[in-house]
Tab-separated table of N, CA and C in Angstrom:
chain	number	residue	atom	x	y	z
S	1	UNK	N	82.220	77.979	116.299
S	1	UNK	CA	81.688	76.637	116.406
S	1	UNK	C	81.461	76.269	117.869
S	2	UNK	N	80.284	75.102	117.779
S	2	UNK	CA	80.334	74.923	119.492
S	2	UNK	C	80.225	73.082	118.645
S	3	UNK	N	80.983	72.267	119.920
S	3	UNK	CA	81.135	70.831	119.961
S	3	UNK	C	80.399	70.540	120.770
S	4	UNK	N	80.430	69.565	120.883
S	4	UNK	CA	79.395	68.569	122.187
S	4	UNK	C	79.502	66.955	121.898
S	5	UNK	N	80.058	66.491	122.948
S	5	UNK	CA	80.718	65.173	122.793
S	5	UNK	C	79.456	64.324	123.259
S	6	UNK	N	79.121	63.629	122.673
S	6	UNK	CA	77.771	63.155	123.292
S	6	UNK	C	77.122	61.813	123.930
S	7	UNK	N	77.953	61.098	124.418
S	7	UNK	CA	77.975	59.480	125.392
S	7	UNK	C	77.898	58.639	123.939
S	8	UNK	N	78.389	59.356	122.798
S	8	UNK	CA	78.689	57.738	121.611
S	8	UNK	C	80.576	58.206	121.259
S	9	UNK	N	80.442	57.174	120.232
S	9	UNK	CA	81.712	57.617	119.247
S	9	UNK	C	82.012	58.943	118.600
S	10	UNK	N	80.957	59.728	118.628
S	10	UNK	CA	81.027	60.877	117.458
S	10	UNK	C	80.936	62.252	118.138
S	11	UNK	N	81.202	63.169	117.759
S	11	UNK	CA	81.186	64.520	118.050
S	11	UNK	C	80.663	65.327	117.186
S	12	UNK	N	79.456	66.078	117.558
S	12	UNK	CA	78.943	66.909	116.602
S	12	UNK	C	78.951	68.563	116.979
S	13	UNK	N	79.681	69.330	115.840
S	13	UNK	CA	79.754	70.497	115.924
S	13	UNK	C	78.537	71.146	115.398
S	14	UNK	N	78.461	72.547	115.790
S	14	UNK	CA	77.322	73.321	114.992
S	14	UNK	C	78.313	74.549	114.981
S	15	UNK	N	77.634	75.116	114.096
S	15	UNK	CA	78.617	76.581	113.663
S	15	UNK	C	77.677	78.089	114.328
S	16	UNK	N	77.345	78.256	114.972
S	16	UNK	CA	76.448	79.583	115.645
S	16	UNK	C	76.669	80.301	114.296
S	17	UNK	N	75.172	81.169	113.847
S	17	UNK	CA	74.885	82.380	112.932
S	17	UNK	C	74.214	83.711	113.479
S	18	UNK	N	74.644	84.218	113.412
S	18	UNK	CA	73.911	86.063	113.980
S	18	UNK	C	73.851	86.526	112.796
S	19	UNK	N	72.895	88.161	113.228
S	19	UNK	CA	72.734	88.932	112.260
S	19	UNK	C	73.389	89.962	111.689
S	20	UNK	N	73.078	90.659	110.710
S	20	UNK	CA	74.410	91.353	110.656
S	20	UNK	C	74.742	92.923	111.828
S	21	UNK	N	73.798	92.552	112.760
S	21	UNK	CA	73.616	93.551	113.820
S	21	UNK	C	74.232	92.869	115.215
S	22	UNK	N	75.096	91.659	114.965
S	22	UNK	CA	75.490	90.939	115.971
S	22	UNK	C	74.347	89.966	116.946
S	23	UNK	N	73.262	90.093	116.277
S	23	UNK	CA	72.265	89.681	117.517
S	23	UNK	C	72.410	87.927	117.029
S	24	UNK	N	72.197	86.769	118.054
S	24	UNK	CA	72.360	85.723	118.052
S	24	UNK	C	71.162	84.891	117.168
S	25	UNK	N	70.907	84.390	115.993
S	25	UNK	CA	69.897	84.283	115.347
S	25	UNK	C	69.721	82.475	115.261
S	26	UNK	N	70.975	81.444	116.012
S	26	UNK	CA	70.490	80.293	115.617
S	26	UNK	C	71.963	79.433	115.532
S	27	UNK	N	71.777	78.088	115.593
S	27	UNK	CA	72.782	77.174	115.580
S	27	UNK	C	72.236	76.573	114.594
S	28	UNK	N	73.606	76.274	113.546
S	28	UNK	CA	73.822	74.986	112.113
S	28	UNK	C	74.208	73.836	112.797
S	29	UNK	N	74.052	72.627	111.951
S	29	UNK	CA	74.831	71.849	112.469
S	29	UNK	C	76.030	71.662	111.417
S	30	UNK	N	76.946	71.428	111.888
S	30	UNK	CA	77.914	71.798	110.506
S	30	UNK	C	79.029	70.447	110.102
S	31	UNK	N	78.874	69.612	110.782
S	31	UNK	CA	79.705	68.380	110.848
S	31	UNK	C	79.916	67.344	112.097
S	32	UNK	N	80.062	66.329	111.973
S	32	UNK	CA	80.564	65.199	112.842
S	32	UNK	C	81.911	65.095	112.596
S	33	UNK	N	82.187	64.311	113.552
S	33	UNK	CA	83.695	63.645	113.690
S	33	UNK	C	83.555	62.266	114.368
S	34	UNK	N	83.331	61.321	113.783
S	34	UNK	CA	83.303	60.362	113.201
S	34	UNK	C	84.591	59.478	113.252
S	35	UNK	N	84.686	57.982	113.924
S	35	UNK	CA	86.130	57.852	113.791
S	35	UNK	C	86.866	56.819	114.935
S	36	UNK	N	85.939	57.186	116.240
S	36	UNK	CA	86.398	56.146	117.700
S	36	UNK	C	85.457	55.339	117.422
S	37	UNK	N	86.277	54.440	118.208
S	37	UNK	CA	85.637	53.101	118.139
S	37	UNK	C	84.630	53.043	120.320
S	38	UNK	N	84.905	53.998	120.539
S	38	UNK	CA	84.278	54.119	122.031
S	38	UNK	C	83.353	55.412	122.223
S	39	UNK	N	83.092	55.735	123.301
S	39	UNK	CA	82.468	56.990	123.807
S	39	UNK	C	83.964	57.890	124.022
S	40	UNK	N	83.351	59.215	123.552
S	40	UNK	CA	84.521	60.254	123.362
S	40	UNK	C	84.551	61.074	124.674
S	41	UNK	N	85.334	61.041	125.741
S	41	UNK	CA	85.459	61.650	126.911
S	41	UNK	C	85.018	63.097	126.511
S	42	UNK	N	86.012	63.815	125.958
S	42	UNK	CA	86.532	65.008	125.988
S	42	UNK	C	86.467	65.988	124.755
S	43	UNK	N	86.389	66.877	124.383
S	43	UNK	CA	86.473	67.746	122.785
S	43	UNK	C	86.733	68.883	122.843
S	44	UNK	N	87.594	69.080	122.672
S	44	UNK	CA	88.284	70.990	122.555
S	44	UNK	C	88.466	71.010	120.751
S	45	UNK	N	87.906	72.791	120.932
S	45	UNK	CA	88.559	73.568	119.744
S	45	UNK	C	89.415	74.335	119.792
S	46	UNK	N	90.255	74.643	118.590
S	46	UNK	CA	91.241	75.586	118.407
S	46	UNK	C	90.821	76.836	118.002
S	47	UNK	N	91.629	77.691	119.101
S	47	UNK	CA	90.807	79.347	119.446
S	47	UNK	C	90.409	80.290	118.323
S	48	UNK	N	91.278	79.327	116.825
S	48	UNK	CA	90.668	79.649	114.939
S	48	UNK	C	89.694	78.899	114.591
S	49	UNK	N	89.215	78.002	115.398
S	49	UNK	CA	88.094	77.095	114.656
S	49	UNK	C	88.496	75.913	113.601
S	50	UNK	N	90.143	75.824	113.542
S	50	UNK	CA	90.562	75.122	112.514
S	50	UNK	C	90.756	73.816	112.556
S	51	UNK	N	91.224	73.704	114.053
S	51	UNK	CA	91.719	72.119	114.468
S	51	UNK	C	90.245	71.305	115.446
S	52	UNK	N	89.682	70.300	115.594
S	52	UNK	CA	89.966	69.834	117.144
S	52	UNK	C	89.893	68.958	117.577
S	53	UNK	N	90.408	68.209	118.854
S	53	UNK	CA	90.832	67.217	119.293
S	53	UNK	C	89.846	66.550	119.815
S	54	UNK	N	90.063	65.323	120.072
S	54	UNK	CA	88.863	64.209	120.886
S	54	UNK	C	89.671	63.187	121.434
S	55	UNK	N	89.657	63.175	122.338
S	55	UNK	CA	89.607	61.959	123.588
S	55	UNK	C	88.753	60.850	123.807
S	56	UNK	N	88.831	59.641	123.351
S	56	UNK	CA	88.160	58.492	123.669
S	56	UNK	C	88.565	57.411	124.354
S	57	UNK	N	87.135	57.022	125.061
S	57	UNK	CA	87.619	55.503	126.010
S	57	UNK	C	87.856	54.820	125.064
S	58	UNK	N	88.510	54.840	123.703
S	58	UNK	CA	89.062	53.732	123.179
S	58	UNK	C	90.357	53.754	123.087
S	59	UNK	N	91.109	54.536	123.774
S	59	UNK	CA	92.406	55.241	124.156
S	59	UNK	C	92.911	55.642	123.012
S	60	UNK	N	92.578	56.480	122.436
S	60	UNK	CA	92.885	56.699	121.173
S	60	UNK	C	92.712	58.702	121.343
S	61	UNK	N	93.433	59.402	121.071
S	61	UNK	CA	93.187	60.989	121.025
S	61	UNK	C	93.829	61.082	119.342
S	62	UNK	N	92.636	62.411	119.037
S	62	UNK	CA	92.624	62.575	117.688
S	62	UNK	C	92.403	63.653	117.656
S	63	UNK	N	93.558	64.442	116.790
S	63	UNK	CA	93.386	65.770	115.905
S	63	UNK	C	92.953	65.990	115.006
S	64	UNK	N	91.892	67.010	114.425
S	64	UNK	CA	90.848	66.658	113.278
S	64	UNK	C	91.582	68.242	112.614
S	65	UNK	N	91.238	68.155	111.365
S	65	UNK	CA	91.192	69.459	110.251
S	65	UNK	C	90.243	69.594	110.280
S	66	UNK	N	88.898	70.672	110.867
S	66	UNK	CA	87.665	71.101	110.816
S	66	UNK	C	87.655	72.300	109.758
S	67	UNK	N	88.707	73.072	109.471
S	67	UNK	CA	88.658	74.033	108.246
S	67	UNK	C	88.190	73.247	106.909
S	68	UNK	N	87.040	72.884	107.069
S	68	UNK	CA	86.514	72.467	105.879
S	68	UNK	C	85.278	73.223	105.180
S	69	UNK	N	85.116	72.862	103.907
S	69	UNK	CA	83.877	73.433	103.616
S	69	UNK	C	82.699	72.364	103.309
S	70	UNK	N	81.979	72.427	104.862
S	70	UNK	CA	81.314	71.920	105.280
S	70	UNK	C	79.550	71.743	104.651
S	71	UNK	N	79.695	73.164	104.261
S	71	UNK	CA	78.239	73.015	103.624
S	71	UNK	C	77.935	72.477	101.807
S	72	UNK	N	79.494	72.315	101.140
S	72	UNK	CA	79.474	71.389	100.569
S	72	UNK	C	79.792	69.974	100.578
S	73	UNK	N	79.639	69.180	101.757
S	73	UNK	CA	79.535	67.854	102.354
S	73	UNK	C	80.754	67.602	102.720
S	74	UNK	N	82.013	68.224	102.620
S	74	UNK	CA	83.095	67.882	102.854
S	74	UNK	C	83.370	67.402	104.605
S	75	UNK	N	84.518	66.551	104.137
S	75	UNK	CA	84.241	65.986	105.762
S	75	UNK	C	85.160	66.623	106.261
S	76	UNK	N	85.769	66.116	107.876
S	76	UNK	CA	87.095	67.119	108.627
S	76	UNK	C	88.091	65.580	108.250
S	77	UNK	N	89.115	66.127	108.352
S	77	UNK	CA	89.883	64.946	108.369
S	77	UNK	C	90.578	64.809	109.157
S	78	UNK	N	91.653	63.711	109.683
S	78	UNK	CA	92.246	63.210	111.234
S	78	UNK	C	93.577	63.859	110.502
S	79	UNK	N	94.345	64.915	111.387
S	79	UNK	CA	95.553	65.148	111.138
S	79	UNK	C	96.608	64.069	111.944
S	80	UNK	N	96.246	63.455	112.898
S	80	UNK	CA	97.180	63.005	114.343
S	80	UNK	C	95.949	61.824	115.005
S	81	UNK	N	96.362	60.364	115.023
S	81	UNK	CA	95.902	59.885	115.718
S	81	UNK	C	96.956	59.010	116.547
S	82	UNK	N	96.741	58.955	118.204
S	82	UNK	CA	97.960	58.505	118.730
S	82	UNK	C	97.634	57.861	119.814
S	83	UNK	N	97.928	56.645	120.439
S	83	UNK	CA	97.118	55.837	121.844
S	83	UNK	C	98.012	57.625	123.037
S	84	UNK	N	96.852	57.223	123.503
S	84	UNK	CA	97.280	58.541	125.229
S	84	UNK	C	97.739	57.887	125.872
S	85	UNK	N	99.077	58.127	126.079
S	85	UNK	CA	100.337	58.416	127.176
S	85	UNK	C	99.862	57.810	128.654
S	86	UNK	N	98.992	57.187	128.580
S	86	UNK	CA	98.153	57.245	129.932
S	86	UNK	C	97.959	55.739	130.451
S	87	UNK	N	98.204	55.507	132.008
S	87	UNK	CA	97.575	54.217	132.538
S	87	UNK	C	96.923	53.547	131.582
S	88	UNK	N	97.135	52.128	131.488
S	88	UNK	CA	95.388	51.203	131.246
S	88	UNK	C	94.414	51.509	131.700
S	89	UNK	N	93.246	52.012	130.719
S	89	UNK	CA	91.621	52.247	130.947
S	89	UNK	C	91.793	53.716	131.212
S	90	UNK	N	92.548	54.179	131.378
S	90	UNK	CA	92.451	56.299	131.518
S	90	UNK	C	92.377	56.888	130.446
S	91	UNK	N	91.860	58.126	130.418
S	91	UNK	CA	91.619	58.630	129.652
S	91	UNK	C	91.023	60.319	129.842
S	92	UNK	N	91.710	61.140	128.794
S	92	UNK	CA	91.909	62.642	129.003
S	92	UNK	C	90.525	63.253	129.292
S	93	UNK	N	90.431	63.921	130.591
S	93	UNK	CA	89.324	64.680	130.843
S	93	UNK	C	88.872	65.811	130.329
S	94	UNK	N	90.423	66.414	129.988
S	94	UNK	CA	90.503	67.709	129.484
S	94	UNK	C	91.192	67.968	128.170
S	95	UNK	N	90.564	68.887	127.650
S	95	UNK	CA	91.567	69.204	126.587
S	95	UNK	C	91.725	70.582	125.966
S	96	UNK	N	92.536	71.068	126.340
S	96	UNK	CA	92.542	72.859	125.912
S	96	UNK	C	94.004	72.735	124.817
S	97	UNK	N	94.023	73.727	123.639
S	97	UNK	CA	94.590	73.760	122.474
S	97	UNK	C	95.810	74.971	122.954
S	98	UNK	N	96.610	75.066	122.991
S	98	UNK	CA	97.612	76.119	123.215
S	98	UNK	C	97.560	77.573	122.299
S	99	UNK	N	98.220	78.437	122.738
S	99	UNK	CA	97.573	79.833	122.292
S	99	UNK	C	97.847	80.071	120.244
S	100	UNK	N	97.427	80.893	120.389
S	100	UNK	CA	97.192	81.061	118.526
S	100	UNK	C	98.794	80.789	118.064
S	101	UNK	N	98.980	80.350	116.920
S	101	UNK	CA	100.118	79.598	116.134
S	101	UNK	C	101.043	78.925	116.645
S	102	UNK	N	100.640	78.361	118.050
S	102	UNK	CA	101.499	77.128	118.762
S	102	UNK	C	100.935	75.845	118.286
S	103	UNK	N	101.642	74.934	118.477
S	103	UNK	CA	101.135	73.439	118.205
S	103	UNK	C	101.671	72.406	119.636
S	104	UNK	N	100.806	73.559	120.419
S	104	UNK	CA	100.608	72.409	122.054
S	104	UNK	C	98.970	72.197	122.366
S	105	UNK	N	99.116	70.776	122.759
S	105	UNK	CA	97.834	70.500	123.586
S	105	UNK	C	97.958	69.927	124.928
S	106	UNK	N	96.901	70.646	125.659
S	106	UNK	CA	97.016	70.426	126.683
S	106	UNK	C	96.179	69.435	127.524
S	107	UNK	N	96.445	68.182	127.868
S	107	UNK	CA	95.264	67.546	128.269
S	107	UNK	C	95.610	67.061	129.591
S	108	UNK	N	94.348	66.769	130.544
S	108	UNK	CA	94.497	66.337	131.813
S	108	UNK	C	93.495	64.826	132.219
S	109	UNK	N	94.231	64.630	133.263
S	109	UNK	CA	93.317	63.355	133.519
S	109	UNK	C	94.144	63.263	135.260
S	110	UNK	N	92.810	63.001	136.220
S	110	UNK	CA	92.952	63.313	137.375
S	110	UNK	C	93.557	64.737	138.075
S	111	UNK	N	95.039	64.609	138.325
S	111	UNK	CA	95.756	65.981	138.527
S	111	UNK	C	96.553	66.163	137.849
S	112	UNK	N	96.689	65.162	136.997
S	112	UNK	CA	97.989	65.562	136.669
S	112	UNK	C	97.654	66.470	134.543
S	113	UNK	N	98.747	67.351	134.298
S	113	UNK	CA	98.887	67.964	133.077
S	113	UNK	C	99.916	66.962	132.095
S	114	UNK	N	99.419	66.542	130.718
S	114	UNK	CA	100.562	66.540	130.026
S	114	UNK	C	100.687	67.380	128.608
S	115	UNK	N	101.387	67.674	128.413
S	115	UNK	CA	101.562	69.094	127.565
S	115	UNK	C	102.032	67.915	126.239
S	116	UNK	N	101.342	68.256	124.810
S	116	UNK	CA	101.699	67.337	123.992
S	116	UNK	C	102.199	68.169	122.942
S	117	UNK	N	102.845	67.701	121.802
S	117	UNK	CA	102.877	68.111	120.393
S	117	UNK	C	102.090	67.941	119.570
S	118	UNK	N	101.605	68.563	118.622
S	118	UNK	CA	100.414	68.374	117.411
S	118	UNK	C	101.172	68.111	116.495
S	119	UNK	N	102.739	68.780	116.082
S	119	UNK	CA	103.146	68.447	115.090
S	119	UNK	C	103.905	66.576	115.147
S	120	UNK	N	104.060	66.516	115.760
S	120	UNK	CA	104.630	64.999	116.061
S	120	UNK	C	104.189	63.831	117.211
S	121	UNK	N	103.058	64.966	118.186
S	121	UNK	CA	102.227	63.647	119.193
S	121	UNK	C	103.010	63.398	120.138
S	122	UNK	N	104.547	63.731	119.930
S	122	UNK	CA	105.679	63.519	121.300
S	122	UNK	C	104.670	64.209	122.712
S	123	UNK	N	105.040	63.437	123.842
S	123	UNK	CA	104.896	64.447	125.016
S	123	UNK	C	106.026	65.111	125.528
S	124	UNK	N	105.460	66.003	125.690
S	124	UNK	CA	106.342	67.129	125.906
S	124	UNK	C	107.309	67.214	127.235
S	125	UNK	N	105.746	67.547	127.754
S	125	UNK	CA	106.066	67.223	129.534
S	125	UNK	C	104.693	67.013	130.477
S	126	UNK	N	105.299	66.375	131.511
S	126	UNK	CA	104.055	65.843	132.386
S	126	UNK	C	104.077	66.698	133.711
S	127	UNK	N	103.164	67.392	134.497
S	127	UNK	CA	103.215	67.974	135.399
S	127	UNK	C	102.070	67.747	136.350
S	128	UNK	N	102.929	66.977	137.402
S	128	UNK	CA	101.536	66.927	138.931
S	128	UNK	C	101.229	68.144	139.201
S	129	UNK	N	99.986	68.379	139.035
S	129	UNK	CA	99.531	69.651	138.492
S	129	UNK	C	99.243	70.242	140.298
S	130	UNK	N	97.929	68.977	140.310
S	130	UNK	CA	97.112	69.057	141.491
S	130	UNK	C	96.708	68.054	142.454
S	131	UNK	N	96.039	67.962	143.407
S	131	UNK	CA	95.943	67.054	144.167
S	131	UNK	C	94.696	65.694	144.128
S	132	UNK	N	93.769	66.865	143.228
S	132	UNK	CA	92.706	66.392	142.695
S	132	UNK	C	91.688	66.534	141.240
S	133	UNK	N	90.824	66.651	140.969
S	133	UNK	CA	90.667	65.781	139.533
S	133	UNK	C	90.796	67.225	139.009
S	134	UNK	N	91.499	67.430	137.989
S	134	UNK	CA	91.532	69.168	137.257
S	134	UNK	C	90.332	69.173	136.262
S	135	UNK	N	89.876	70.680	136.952
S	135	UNK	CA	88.209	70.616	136.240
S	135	UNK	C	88.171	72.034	134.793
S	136	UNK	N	89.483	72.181	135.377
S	136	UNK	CA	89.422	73.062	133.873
S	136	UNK	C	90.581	73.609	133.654
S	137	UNK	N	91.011	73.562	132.364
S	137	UNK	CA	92.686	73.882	131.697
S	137	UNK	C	92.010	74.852	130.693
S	138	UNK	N	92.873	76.578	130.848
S	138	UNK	CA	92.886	77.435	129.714
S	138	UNK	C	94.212	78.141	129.497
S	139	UNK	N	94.495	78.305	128.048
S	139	UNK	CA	95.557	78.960	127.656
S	139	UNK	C	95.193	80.493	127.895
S	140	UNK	N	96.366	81.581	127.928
S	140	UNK	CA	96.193	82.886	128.129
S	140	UNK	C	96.763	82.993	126.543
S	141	UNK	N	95.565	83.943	125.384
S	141	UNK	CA	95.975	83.857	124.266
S	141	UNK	C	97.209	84.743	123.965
S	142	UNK	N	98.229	85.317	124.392
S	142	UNK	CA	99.095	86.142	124.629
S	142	UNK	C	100.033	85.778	125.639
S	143	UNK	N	101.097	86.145	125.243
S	143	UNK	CA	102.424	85.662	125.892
S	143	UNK	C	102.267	86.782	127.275
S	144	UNK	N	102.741	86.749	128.597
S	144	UNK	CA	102.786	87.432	129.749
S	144	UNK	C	104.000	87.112	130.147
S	145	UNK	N	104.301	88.706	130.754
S	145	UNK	CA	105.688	88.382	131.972
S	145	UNK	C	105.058	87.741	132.903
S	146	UNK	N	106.128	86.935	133.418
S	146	UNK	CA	106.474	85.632	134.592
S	146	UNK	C	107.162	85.599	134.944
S	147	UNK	N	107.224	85.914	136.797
S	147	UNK	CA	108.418	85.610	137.354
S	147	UNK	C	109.445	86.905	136.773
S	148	UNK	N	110.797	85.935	137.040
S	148	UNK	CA	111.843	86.692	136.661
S	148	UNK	C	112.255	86.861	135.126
S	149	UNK	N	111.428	86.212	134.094
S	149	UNK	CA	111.674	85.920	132.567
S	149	UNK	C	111.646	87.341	132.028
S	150	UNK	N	112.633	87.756	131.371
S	150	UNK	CA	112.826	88.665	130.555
S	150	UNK	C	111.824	89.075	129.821
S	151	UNK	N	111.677	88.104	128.711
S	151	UNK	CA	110.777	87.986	127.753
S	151	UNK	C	109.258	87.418	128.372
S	152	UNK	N	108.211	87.898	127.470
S	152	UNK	CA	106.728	87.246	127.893
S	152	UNK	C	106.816	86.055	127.572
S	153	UNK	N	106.308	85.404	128.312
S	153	UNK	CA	106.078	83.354	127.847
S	153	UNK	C	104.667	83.509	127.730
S	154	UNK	N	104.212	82.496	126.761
S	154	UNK	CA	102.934	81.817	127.412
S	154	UNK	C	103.128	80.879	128.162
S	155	UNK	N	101.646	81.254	129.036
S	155	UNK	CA	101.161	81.052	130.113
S	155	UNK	C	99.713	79.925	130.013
S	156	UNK	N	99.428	78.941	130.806
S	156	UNK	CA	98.234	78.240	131.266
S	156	UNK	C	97.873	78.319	132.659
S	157	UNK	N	96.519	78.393	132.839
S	157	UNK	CA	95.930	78.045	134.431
S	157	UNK	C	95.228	76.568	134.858
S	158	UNK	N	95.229	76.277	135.164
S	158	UNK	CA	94.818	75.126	135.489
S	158	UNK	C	93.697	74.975	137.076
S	159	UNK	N	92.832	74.598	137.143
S	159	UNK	CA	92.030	74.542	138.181
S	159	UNK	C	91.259	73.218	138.765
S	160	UNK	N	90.536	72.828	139.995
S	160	UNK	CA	91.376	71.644	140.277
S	160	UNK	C	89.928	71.851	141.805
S	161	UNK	N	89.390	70.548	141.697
S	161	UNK	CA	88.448	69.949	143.013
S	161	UNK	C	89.405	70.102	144.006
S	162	UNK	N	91.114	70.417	144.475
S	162	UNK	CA	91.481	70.951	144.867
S	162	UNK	C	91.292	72.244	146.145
S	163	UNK	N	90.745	73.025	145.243
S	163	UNK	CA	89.831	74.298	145.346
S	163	UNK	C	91.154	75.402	144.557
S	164	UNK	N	92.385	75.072	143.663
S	164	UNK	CA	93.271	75.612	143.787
S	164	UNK	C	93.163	76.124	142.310
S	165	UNK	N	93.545	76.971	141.996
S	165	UNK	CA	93.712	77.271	140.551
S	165	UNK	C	95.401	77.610	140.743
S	166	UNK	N	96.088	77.485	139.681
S	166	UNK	CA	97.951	77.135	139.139
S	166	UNK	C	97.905	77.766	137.731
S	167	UNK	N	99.113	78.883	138.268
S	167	UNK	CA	99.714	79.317	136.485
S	167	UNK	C	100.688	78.361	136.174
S	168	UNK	N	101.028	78.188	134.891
S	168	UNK	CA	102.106	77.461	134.220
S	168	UNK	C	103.265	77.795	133.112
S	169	UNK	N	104.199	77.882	133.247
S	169	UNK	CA	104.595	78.271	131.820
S	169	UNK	C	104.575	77.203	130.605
S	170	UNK	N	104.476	77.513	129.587
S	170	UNK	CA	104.441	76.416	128.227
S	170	UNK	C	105.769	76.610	128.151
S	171	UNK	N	106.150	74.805	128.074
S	171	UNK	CA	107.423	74.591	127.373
S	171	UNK	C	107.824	75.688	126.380
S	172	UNK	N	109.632	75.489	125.933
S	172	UNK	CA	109.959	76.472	125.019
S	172	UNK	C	109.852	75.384	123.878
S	173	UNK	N	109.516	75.914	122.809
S	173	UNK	CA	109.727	74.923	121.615
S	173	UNK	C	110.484	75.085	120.991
């Protein structure tokens, strides 16, 4: 799927189709998300296509069920809707989904990271990331050694008008 948040309330996905030779043959449109009452900053998917989130200037962030079956009209539905953790009038720039069968999201606004829960919306933790506005947050889909840690953690990078890019470890859950 590809999203595209588009200066209203709504977010419209399309589902990309190729051939059966891999060659790129065309974009569906496959659903909206439907639901803020403002313009939607921000829109990440989950690296299964199952979940995804939206950020709106109506301070409102929302987790959607997109595993739907879409081409029989079915809609996505809101798993998580929760006001953002955030100043009056702010609102998440970023939003990257944590690696396959975690339930972290990661969203930013200016420098700073806050690492959330999907299953309960708690924040997790907040981290002054950077000095300036962070222009892009990705999970590493696989746990990596770090540091002195025994075991592999997952890992995030974070990058930043800064000029700096930052590894991170994800909370333990």
């Amino acid at each position: 799927f590809i999203a595209a948040a588009t200066f209203s309330s709504d977010v419209k996905i399309w589902e990309m189709k190729y051939t059966r030779e891999g060659e790129f043959r065309g974009l569906i449109k496959a659903m909206n998300l439907s639901g803020h009452k403002s313009q939607v900053a921000c829109v990440a998917l989950s690296s299964d296509n199952r979940r995804a989130a939206t950020a709106s200037k109506d301070g409102i962030l929302k987790i959607w069920n997109i595993d739907v079956r879409y081409e029989m009209s079915e809609d996505p539905k809101v798993l998580l809707s929760m006001p953002m953790p955030l100043p009056e009038g702010r609102v998440y720039q970023r939003l990257a989904f944590g690696p396959p069968g975690s339930d972290l999201l990661a969203a930013s606004y200016e420098g700073i990271v806050q690492l959330i829960s999907l299953r309960s919306g708690d924040l997790l933790e907040r981290i002054d990331a950077h000095d300036s506005t962070i222009t892009s947050i990705r999970w590493c889909p696989v746990p990596r050694p770090l540091g002195g840690e025994q075991a592999p953690v997952f890992v995030f990078a974070t990058s930043s008008r800064d000029k700096r890019v930052r590894v991170w470890r994800a909370p333990k859950l």
